[in-house]
Short mmCIF file of C-alpha atoms in Angstrom, two decimals:
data_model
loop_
_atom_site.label_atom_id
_atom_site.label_comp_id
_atom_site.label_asym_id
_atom_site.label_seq_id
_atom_site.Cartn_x
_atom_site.Cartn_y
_atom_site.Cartn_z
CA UNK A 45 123.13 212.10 98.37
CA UNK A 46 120.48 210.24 99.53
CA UNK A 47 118.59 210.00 96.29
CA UNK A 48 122.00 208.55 94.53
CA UNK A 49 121.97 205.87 97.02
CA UNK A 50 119.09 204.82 96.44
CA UNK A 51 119.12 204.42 92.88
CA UNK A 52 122.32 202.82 93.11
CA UNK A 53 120.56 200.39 95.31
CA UNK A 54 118.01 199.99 93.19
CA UNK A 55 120.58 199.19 89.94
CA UNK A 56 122.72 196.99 92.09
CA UNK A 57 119.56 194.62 92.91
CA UNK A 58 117.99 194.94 89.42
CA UNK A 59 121.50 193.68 88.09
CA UNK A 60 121.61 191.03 90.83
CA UNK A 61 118.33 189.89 89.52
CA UNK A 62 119.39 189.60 86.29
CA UNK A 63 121.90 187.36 87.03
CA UNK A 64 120.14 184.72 88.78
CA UNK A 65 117.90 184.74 85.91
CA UNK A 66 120.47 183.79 83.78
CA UNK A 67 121.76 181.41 86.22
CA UNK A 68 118.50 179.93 86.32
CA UNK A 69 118.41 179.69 82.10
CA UNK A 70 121.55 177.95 82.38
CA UNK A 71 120.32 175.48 85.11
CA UNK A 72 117.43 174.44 82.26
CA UNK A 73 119.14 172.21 80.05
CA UNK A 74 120.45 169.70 82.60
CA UNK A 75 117.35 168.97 84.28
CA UNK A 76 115.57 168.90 80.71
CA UNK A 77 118.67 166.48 79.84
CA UNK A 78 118.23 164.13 83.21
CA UNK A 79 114.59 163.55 82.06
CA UNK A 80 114.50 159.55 81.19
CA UNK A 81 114.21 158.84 76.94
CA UNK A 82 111.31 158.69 75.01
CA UNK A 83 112.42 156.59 72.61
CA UNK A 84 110.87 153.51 71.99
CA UNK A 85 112.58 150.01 72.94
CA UNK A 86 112.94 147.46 70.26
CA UNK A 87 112.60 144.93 73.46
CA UNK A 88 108.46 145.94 73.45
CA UNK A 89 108.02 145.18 69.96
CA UNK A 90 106.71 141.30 69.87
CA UNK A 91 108.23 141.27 66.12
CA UNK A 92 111.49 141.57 67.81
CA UNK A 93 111.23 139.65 70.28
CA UNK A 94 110.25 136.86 68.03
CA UNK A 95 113.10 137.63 65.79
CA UNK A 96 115.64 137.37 69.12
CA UNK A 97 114.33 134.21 70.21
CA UNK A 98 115.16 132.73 66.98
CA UNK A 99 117.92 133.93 66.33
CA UNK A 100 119.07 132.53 69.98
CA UNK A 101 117.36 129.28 69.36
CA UNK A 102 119.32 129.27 65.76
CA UNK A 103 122.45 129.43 67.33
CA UNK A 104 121.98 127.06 69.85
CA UNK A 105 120.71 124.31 66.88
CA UNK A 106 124.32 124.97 65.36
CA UNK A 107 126.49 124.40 68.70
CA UNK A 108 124.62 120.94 69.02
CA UNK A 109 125.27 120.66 65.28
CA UNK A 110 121.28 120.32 64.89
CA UNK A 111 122.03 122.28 61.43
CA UNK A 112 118.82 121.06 59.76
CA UNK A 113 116.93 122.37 62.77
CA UNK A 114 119.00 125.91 62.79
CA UNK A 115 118.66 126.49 59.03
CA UNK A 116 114.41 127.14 59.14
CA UNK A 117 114.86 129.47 62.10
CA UNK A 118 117.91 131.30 60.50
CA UNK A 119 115.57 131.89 57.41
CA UNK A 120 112.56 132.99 59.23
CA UNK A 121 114.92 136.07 60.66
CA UNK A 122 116.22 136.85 57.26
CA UNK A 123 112.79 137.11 55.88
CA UNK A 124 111.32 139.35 58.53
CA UNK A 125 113.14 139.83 61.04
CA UNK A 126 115.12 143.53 61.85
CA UNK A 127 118.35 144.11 59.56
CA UNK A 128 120.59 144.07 62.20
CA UNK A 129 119.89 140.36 62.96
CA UNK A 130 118.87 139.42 59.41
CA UNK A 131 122.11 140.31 58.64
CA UNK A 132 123.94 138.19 61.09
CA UNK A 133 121.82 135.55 60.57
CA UNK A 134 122.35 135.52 56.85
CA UNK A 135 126.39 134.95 57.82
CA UNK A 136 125.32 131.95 60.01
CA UNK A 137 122.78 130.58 57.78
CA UNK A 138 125.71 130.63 54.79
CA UNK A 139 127.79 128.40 57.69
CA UNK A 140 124.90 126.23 58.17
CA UNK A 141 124.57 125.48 54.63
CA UNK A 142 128.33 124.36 54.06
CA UNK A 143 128.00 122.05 57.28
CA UNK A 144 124.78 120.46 55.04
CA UNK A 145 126.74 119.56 52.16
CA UNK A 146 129.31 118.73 53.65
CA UNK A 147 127.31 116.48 56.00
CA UNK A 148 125.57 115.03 53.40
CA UNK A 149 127.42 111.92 52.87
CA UNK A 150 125.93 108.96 50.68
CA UNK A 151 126.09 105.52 51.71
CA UNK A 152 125.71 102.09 49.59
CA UNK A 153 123.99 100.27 52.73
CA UNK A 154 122.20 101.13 55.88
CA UNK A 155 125.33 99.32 57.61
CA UNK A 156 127.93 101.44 55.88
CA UNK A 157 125.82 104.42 57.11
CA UNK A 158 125.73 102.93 60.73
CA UNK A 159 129.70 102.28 60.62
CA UNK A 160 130.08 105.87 60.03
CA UNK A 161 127.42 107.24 63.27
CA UNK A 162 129.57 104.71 65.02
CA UNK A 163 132.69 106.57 63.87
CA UNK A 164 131.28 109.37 64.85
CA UNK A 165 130.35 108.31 68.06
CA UNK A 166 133.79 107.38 68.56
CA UNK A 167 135.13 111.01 68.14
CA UNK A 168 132.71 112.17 70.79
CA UNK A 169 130.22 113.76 68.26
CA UNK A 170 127.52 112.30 69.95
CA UNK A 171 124.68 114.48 68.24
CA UNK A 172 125.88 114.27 64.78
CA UNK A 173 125.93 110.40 65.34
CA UNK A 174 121.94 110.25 66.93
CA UNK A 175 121.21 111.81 63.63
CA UNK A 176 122.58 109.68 61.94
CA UNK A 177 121.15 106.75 63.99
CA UNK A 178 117.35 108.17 63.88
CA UNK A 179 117.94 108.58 60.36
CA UNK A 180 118.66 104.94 59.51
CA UNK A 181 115.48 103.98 61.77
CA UNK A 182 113.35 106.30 60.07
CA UNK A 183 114.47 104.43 56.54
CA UNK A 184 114.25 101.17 58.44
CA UNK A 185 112.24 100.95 62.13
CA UNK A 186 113.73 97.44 62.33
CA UNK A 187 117.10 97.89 61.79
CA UNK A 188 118.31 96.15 65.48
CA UNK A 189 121.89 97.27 65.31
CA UNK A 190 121.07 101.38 65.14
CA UNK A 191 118.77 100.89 68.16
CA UNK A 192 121.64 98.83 69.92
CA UNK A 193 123.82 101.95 68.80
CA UNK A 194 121.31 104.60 70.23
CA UNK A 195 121.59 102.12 73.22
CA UNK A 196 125.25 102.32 73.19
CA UNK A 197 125.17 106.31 73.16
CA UNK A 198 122.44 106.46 75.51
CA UNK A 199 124.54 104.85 78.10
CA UNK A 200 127.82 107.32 77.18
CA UNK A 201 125.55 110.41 77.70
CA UNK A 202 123.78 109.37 81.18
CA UNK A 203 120.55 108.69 79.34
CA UNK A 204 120.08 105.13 81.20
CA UNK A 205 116.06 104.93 81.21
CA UNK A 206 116.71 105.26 77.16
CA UNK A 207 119.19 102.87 76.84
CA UNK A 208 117.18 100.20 78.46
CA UNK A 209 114.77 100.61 75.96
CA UNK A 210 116.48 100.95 72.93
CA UNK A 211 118.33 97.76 74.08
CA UNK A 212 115.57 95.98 74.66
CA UNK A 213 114.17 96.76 71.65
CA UNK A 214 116.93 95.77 69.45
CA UNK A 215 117.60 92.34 71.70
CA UNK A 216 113.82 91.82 71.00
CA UNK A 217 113.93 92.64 67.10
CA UNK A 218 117.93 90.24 67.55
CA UNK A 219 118.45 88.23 70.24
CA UNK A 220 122.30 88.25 69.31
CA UNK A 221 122.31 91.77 70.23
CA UNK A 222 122.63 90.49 73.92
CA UNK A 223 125.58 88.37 73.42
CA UNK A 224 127.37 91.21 72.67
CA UNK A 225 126.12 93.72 74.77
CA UNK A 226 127.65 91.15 77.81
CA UNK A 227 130.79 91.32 76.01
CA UNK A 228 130.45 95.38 75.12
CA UNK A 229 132.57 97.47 77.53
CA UNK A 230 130.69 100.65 76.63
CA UNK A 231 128.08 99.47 78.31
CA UNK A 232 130.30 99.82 81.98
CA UNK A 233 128.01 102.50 82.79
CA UNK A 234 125.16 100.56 83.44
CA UNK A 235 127.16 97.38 84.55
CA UNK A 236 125.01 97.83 88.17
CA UNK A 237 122.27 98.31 87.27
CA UNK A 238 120.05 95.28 88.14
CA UNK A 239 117.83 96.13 85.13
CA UNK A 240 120.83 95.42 82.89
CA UNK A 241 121.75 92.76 84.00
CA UNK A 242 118.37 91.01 84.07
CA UNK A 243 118.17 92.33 80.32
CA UNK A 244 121.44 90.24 79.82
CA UNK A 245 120.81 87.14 82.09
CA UNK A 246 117.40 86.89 82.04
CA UNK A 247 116.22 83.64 84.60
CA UNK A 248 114.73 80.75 82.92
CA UNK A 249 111.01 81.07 82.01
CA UNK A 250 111.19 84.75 82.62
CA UNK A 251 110.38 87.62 79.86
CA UNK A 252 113.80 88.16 78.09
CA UNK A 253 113.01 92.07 78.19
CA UNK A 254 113.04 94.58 81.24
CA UNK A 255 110.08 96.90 81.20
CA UNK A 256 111.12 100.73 81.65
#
C-alpha cells in the first residue's frame, strides 16, 4: 500500500509540474508582446523631417496667401519628399496654382494696379494688398503713393515704427502726401503719436521728416 502511495505521489507532482510549465509557456507571449517596438521612426530620419517642415511652412505661406512663397516649398516635397506628404502636397500645390492665375491680374498703369491693393486693403486682405504694394515699388522705387499705401496699412496692422518710415519716405519723394495724410482718417491710429504729428506739422526751419 505503501509503494502505491508513493507512486501516486510521485504522478500527482510530475503532473503538477507539467502544468506550471505550460502555464509558464503561456505567460511568454505577453511579456515578449510588452517589449517596446523596434521599428524605426520616420521622426529620426532628417529627410523627413525636412519634408515636415516644409510641408508646415507650405501651408502656413497659403493661410497668409503668400502663394508664390508656398508653391517652391510645396514642390520641393513632391520631388523628394515621402508619398504620404508628396501626395498631399501635390493637392495643395494644384490650389496654389489656381490662386496664381487667378491672382494674376494685368493692369494698364502702376495707379490702376495701386487702386486695386487699395481695394484690397479695403476688404481686410491686408497681405494680398503688401504684395501688391512691394510689387509696384519693385517696378518703380519712387512711386510715393504705394509707400504712402504701405504707410496706410502699416498703421491698420500695428506696424507704427514702419509706417513712420514709409510715410516719410513718400512725403519726402511728394510733399502733397502730407496734406492728405492730415486729412486721412486711417491714419487715427497714430493720431498721438508725437512723431506723427511732427511728420505732419513740422516747426518752421525744422527737417520736414521724423527719423525712426
Amino acid at each position: 500500500m505503501k509503494k502505491k502511495v508513493a507512486a501516486s505521489v510521485k504522478r500527482s507532482s510530475a503532473k503538477s509540474n507539467k502544468k506550471k510549465i505550460v502555464r509558464s509557456n503561456k505567460t511568454m507571449p505577453s511579456k515578449k508582446s510588452s517589449a517596446p517596438s523596434a521599428k524605426p521612426s520616420f521622426t529620426q530620419d532628417p529627410v523627413f523631417t525636412q519634408a515636415v517642415q516644409n510641408y508646415e511652412a507650405g501651408l502656413k505661406a497659403m493661410q497668409e496667401h503668400k502663394f508664390e512663397k508656398a508653391k517652391p516649398l510645396l514642390e520641393k516635397i513632391i520631388a523628394s519628399g515621402p508619398k504620404e506628404l508628396a501626395d498631399r502636397a501635390r493637392m495643395h500645390l494644384n490650389s496654389c496654382n489656381q490662386q496664381l492665375v487667378s491672382s494674376a491680374t494685368t493692369f494698364k498703369s502702376q495707379e490702376e494696379h495701386f487702386d486695386y491693393a487699395v481695394s484690397l486693403m479695403n476688404g481686410g486682405q491686408y497681405d494680398q494688398a503688401r504684395a501688391h504694394l512691394e510689387k509696384i515699388l519693385k517696378q518703380n522705387a519712387k512711386a510715393d503713393f504705394a509707400l504712402y499705401g504701405l504707410a496706410l496699412l502699416d498703421c491698420l496692422t500695428g506696424q507704427v515704427e514702419s509706417s513712420l518710415k514709409n510715410l516719410s519716405e513718400a512725403i519726402r519723394l511728394n510733399p502733397q502726401n502730407r496734406f492728405q495724410a492730415r486729412n486721412d482718417s486711417d491714419f487715427q491710429n497714430m493720431a498721438d503719436d508725437p512723431r506723427f504729428t511732427e511728420l505732419l506739422y513740422p516747426e518752421p526751419g525744422e527737417s520736414t521728416f521724423t527719423k525712426v
